[in-house]
Short mmCIF file of C-alpha atoms in Angstrom, two decimals:
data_model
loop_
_atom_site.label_atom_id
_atom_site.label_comp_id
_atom_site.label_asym_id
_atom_site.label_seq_id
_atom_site.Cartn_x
_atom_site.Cartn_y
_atom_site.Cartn_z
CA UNK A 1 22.07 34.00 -20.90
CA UNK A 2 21.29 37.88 -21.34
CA UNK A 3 18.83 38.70 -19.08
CA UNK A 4 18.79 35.75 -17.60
CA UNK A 5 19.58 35.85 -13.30
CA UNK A 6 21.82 33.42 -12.23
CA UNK A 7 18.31 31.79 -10.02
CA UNK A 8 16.50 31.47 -12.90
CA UNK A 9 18.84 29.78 -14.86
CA UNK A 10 19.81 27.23 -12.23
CA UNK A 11 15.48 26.68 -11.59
CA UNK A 12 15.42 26.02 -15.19
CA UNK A 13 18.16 23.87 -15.41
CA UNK A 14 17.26 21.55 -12.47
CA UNK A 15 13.69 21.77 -14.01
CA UNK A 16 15.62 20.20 -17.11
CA UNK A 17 17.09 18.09 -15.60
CA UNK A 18 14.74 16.06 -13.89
CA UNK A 19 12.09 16.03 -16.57
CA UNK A 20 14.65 14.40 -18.71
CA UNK A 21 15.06 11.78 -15.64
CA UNK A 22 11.05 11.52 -15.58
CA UNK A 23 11.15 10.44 -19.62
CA UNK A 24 13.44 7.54 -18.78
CA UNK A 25 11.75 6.43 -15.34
CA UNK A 26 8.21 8.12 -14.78
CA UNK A 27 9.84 10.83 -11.97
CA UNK A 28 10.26 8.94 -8.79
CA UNK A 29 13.83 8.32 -7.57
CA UNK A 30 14.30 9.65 -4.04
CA UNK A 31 17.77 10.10 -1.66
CA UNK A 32 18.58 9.93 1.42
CA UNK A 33 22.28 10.58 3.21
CA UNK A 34 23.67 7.80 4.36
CA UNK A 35 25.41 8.69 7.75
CA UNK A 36 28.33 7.22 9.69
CA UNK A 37 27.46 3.79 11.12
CA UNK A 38 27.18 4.31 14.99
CA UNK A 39 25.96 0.53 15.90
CA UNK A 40 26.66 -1.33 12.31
CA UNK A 41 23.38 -3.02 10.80
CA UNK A 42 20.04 -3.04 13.00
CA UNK A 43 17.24 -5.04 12.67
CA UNK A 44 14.16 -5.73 14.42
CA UNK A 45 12.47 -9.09 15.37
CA UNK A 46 8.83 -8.90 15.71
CA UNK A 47 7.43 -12.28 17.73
CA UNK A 48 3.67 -12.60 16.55
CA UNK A 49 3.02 -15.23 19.08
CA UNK A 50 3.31 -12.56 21.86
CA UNK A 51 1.47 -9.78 19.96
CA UNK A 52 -2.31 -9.29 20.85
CA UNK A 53 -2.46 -5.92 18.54
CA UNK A 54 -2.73 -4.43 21.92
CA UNK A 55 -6.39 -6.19 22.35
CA UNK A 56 -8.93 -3.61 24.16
CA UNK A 57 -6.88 -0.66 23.38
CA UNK A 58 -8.69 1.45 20.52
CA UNK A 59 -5.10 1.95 18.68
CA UNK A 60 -1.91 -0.47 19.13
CA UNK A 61 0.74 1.40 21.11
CA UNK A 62 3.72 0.93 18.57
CA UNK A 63 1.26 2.76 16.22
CA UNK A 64 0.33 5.43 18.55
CA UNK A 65 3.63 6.08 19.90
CA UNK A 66 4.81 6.02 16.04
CA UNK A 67 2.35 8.91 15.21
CA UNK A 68 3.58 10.83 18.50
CA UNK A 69 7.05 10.25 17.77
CA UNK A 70 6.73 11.63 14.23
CA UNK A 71 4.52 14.00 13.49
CA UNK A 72 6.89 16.28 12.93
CA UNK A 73 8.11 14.59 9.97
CA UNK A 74 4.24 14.20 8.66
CA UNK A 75 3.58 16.37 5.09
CA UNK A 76 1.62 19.78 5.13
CA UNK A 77 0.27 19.87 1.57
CA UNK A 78 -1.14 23.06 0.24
CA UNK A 79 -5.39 22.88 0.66
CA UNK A 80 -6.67 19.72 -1.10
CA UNK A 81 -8.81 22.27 -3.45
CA UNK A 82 -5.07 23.85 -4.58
CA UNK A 83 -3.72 20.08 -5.27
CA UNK A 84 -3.71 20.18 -8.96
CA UNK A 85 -4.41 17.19 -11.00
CA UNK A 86 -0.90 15.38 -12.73
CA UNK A 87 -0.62 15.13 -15.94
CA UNK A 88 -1.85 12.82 -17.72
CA UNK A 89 -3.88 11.42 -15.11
CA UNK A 90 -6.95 13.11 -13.26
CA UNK A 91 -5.92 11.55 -10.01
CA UNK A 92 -4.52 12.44 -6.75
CA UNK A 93 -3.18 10.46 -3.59
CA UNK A 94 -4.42 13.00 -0.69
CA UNK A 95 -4.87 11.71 2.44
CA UNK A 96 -5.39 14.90 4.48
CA UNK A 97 -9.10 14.17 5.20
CA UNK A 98 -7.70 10.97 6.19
CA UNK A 99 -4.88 11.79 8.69
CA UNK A 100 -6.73 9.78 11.57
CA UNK A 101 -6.72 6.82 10.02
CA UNK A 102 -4.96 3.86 11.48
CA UNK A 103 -6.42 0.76 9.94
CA UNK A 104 -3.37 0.55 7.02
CA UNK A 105 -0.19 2.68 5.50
CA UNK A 106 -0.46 6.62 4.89
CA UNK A 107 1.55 9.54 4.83
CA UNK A 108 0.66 9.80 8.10
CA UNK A 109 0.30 6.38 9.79
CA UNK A 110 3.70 4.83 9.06
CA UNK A 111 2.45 1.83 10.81
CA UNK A 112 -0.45 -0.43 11.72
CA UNK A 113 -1.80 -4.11 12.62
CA UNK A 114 -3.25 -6.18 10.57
CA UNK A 115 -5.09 -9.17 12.06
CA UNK A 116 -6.21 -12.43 10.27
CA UNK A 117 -7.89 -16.22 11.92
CA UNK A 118 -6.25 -18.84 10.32
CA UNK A 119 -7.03 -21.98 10.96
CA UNK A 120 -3.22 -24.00 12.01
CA UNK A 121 -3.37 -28.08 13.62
CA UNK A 122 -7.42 -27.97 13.51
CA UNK A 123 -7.15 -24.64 15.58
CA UNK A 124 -8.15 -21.49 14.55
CA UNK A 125 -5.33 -19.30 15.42
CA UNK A 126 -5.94 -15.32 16.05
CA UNK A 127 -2.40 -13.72 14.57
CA UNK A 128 -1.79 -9.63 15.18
CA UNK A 129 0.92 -8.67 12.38
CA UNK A 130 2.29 -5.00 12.79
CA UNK A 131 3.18 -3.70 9.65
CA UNK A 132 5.61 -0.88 8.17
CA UNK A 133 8.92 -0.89 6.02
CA UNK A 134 10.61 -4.07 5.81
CA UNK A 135 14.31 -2.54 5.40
CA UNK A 136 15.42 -4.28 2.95
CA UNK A 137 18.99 -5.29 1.99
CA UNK A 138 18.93 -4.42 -1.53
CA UNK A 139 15.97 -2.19 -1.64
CA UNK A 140 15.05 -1.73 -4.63
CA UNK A 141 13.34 1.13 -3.98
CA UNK A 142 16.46 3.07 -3.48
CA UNK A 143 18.10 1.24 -6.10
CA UNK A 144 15.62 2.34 -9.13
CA UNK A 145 14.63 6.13 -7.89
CA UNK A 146 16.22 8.27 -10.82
CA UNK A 147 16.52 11.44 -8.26
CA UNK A 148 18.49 9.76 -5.41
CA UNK A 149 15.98 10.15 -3.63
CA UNK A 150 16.22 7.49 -1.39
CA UNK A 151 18.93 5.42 -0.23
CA UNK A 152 20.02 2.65 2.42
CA UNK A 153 22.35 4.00 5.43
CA UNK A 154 25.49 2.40 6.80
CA UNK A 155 22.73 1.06 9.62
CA UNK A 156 20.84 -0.54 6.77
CA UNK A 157 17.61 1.63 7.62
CA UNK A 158 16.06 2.94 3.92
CA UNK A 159 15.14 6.92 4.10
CA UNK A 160 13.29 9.11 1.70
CA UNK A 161 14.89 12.50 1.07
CA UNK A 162 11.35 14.07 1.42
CA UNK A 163 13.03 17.41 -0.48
CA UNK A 164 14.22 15.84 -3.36
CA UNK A 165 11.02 13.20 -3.71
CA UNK A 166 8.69 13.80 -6.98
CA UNK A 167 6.24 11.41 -5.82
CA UNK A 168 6.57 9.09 -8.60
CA UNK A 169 5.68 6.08 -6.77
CA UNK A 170 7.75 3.81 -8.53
CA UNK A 171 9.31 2.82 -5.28
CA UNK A 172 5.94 1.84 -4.22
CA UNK A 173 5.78 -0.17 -7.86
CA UNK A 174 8.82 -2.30 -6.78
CA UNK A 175 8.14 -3.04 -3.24
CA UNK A 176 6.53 -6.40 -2.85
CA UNK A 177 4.57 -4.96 -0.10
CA UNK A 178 3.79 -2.14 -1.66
CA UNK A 179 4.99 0.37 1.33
CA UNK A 180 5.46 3.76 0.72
CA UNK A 181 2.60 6.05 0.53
CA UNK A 182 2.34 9.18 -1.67
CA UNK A 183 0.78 12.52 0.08
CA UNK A 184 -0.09 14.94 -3.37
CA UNK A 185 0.58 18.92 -2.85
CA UNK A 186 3.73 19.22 -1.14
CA UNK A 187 7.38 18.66 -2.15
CA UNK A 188 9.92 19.96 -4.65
CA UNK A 189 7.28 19.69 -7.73
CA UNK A 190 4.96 22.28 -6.75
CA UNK A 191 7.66 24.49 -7.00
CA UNK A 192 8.41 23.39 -10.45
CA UNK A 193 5.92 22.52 -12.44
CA UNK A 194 2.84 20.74 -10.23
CA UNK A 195 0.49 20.05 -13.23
CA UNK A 196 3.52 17.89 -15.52
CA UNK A 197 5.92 16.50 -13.32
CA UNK A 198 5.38 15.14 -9.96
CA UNK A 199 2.84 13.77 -7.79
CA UNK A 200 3.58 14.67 -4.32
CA UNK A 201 6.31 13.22 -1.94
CA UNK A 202 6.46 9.29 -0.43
CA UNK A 203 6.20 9.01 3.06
CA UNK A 204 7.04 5.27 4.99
CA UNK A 205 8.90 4.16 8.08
CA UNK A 206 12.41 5.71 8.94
CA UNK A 207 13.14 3.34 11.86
CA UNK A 208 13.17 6.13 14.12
CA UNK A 209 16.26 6.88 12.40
CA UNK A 210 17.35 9.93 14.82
CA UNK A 211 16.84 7.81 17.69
CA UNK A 212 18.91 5.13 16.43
CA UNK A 213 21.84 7.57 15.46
CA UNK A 214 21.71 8.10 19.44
CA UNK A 215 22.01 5.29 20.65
CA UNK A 216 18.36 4.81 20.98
CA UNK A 217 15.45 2.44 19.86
CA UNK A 218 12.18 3.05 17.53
CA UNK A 219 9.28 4.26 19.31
CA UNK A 220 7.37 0.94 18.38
CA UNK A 221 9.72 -1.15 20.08
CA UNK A 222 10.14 1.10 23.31
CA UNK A 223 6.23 1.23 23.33
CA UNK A 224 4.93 -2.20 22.80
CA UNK A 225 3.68 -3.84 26.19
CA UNK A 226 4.18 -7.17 25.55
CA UNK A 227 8.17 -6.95 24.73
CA UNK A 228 6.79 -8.52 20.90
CA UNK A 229 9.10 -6.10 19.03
CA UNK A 230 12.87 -6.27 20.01
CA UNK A 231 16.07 -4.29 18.39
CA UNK A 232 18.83 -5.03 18.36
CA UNK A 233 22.04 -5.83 16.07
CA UNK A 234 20.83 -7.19 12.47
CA UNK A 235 22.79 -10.41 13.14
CA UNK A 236 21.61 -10.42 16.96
CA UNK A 237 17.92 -10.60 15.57
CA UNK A 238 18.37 -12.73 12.67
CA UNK A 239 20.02 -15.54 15.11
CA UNK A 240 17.21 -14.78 18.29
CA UNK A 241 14.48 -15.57 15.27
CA UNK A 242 16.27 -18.69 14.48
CA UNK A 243 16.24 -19.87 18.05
CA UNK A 244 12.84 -18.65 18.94
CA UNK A 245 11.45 -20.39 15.54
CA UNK A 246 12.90 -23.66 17.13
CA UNK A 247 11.27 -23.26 20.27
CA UNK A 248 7.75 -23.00 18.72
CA UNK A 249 8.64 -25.28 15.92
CA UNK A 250 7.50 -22.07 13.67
CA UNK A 251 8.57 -19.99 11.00
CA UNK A 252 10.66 -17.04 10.00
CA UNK A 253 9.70 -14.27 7.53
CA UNK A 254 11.99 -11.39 6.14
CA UNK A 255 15.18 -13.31 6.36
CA UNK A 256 14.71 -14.03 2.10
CA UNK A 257 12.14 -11.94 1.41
CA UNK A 258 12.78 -9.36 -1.30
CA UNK A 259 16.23 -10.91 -1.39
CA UNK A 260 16.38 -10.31 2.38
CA UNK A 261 15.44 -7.56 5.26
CA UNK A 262 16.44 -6.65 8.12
CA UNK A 263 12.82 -7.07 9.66
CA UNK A 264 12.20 -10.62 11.25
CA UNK A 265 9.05 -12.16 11.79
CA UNK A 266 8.40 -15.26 13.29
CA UNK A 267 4.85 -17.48 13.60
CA UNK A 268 3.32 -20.09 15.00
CA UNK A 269 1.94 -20.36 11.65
CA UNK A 270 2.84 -20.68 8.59
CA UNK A 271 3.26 -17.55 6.49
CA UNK A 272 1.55 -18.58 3.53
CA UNK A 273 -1.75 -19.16 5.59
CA UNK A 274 -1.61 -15.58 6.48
CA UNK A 275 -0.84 -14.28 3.28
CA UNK A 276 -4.16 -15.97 1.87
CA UNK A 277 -6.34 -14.79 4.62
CA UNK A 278 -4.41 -11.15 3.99
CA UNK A 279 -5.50 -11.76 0.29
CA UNK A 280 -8.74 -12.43 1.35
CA UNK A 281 -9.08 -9.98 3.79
CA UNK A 282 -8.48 -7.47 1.44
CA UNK A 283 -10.58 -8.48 -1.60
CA UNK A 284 -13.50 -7.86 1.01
CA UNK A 285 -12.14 -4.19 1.74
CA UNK A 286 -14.87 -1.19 -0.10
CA UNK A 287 -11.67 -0.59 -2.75
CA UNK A 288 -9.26 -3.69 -2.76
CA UNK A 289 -6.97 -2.00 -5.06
CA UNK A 290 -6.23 1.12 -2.63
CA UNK A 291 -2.57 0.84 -1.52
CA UNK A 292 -1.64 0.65 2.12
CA UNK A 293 -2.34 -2.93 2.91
CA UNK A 294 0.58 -5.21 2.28
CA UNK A 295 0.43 -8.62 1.61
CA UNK A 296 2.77 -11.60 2.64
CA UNK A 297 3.89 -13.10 -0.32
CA UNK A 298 6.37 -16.31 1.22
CA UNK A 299 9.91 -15.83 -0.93
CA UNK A 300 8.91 -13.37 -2.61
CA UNK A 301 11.83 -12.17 -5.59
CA UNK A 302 13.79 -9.10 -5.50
CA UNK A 303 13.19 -6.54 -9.20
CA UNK A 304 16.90 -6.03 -9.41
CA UNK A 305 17.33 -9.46 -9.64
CA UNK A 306 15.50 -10.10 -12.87
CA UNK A 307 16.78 -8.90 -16.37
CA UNK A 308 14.32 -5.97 -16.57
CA UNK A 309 15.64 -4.56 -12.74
CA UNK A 310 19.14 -4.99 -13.92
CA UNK A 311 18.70 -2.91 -16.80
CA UNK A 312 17.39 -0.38 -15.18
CA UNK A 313 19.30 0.32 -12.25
CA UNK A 314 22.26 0.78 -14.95
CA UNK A 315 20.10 3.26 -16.62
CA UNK A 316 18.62 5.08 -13.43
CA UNK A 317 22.70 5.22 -11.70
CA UNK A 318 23.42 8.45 -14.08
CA UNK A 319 20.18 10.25 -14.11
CA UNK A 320 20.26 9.54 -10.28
CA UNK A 321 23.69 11.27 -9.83
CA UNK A 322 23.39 13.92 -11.95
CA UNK A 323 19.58 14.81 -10.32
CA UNK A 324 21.17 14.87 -6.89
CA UNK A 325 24.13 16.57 -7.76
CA UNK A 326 22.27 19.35 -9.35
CA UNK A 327 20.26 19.57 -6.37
CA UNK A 328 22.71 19.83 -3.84
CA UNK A 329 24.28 23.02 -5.95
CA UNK A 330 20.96 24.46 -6.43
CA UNK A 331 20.54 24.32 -2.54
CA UNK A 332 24.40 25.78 -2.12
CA UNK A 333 23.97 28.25 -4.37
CA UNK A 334 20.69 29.69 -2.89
CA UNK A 335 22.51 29.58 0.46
CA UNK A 336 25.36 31.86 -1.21
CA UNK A 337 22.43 34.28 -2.38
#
């Protein structure tokens, strides 16, 4: 190690490190601390028969009041002509000429309102469906991110350790909705080595995480004028969704979704009419491929469940550890320096 300064060699070795990680999962595990539980498991029950998507308003409130709340937390990438490409592909996910849009998911619209006709009982029924991170109980997400990257807290809310993210997007492979959204030229690979490993950092939904921590609520449900969106206890929501499913002789969404979530939806409707005219919806968009516009696939699987998710999360658990571990010493020792 002649020659060598004790910075250089830990840069290299964390460099190490995670490129070996990349080879076995493509670069995309993220953490995030779990904390002490304050409240136990939240969850949120979202009652589309009493959202309008804020009807005459040019944005919906819980999306405005989402952007307010967190644009704090939103990326500042280098200048999109700096962004260099990844290897091997000549693509990049940049969204900074894009920060105003609110029409699906970006790095810096966490959440939005989709709206579909579907016809329900010879009626055609008008449905407003706000849209962001499910919270899933076994995300697998969290589950398959080789750097620890992400990880489900004690209040069951799934966070993205936006310092340790690569941008991998394999968290974004194994959603079923497709959630998180990748901003290119900022994060802990431009300080490694931007042109072979990395692609940015994933951005989605905390639950207004800090608020919650407090005592408080998200900004979506505190902003929503129609009471549509209510927080609570995850138990407290699952069982209000049950009873207010019985009411309108509807249906519930999110309770075995993706293995289950701790987001609750419930419709006059059924769900699998909505997912169709989603589908739909979406083939008619200028690039139906773009990501940011979840779907509702009805009882929908969980990856880890199936042989190939298994295997992997028994692969990832080591890289995962190790990649964190290093991290939190290099960040300890550059504190000591």
């Amino acid at each position: 190690m002649s020659g060598l300064s004790r910075r250089e060699f830990l840069k290299r070795s964390l460099a190490t490190g995670i490129a070996g990680g990349a080879v076995l999962y493509g670069g995309n595990k993220t953490a995030g601390a779990s904390t002490k539980s304050l409240t136990g498991p939240v969850g949120t029950l979202i009652d589309l028969t009493k959202c309008n998507g804020c009807a005459g308003e040019k944005v919906a409130k819980c999306v405005s009041s989402c952007r307010q709340t967190n644009k704090d937390k939103y990326p500042s990438p280098v200048p999109s002509e700096q962004i260099p490409y990844y290897w091997p592909n000549k693509k990049k996910e940049d969204w900074q000429d894009k920060k105003e849009v609110t029409t699906r998911l970006t790095p810096y619209n966490w959440i939005f309102v989709q709206k579909v006709k579907v016809e329900h009982e010879g009626k055609q029924v008008e449905v407003a469906i706000p849209r962001r991170c499910m919270h899933c109980d076994n995300p697998p997400c969290a589950n398959l991110c080789p750097f620890g990257a992400q990880a489900k807290t004690a209040e069951g809310v799934t966070l993205i350790n936006k310092d340790l993210c690569l941008g991998g997007a394999k968290c974004r492979d194994v959603c079923p909705w497709g959630i998180p959204a990748r901003q290119a030229g900022v994060g802990l690979y431009m300080k490694i080595a931007p042109e072979y490993l990395g692609a940015g950092v994933m951005y989605k939904c905390d639950l207004c995480y800090d608020r919650i921590k407090t005592g408080g609520q998200p900004a979506c449900v505190e902003a929503c004028p129609n009471g549509a969106i209510s927080f609570g206890s995850k138990a407290e929501m699952k069982k209000l969704a049950q009873q207010r499913a019985k009411e309108i002789g509807g249906f519930i969404y999110g309770d075995k979704e993706n293995g289950g979530t701790s987001t609750f939806y419930v419709s006059q409707v059924p769900f699998e009419k909505i997912h169709e005219k989603l589908k739909e919806n979406k083939s008619k968009q200028p690039n139906p491929t773009a990501p940011g516009y979840p779907l509702m696939p009805v009882k929908v699987g969980n990856f880890l469940d199936t042989s190939n998710g298994m295997v992997l999360s028994m692969l990832v658990a080591p890289v995962a550890g190790a990649a964190l571990a290093g991290f939190t010493a290099y960040k300890k020792m550059k504190g000591d320096e």
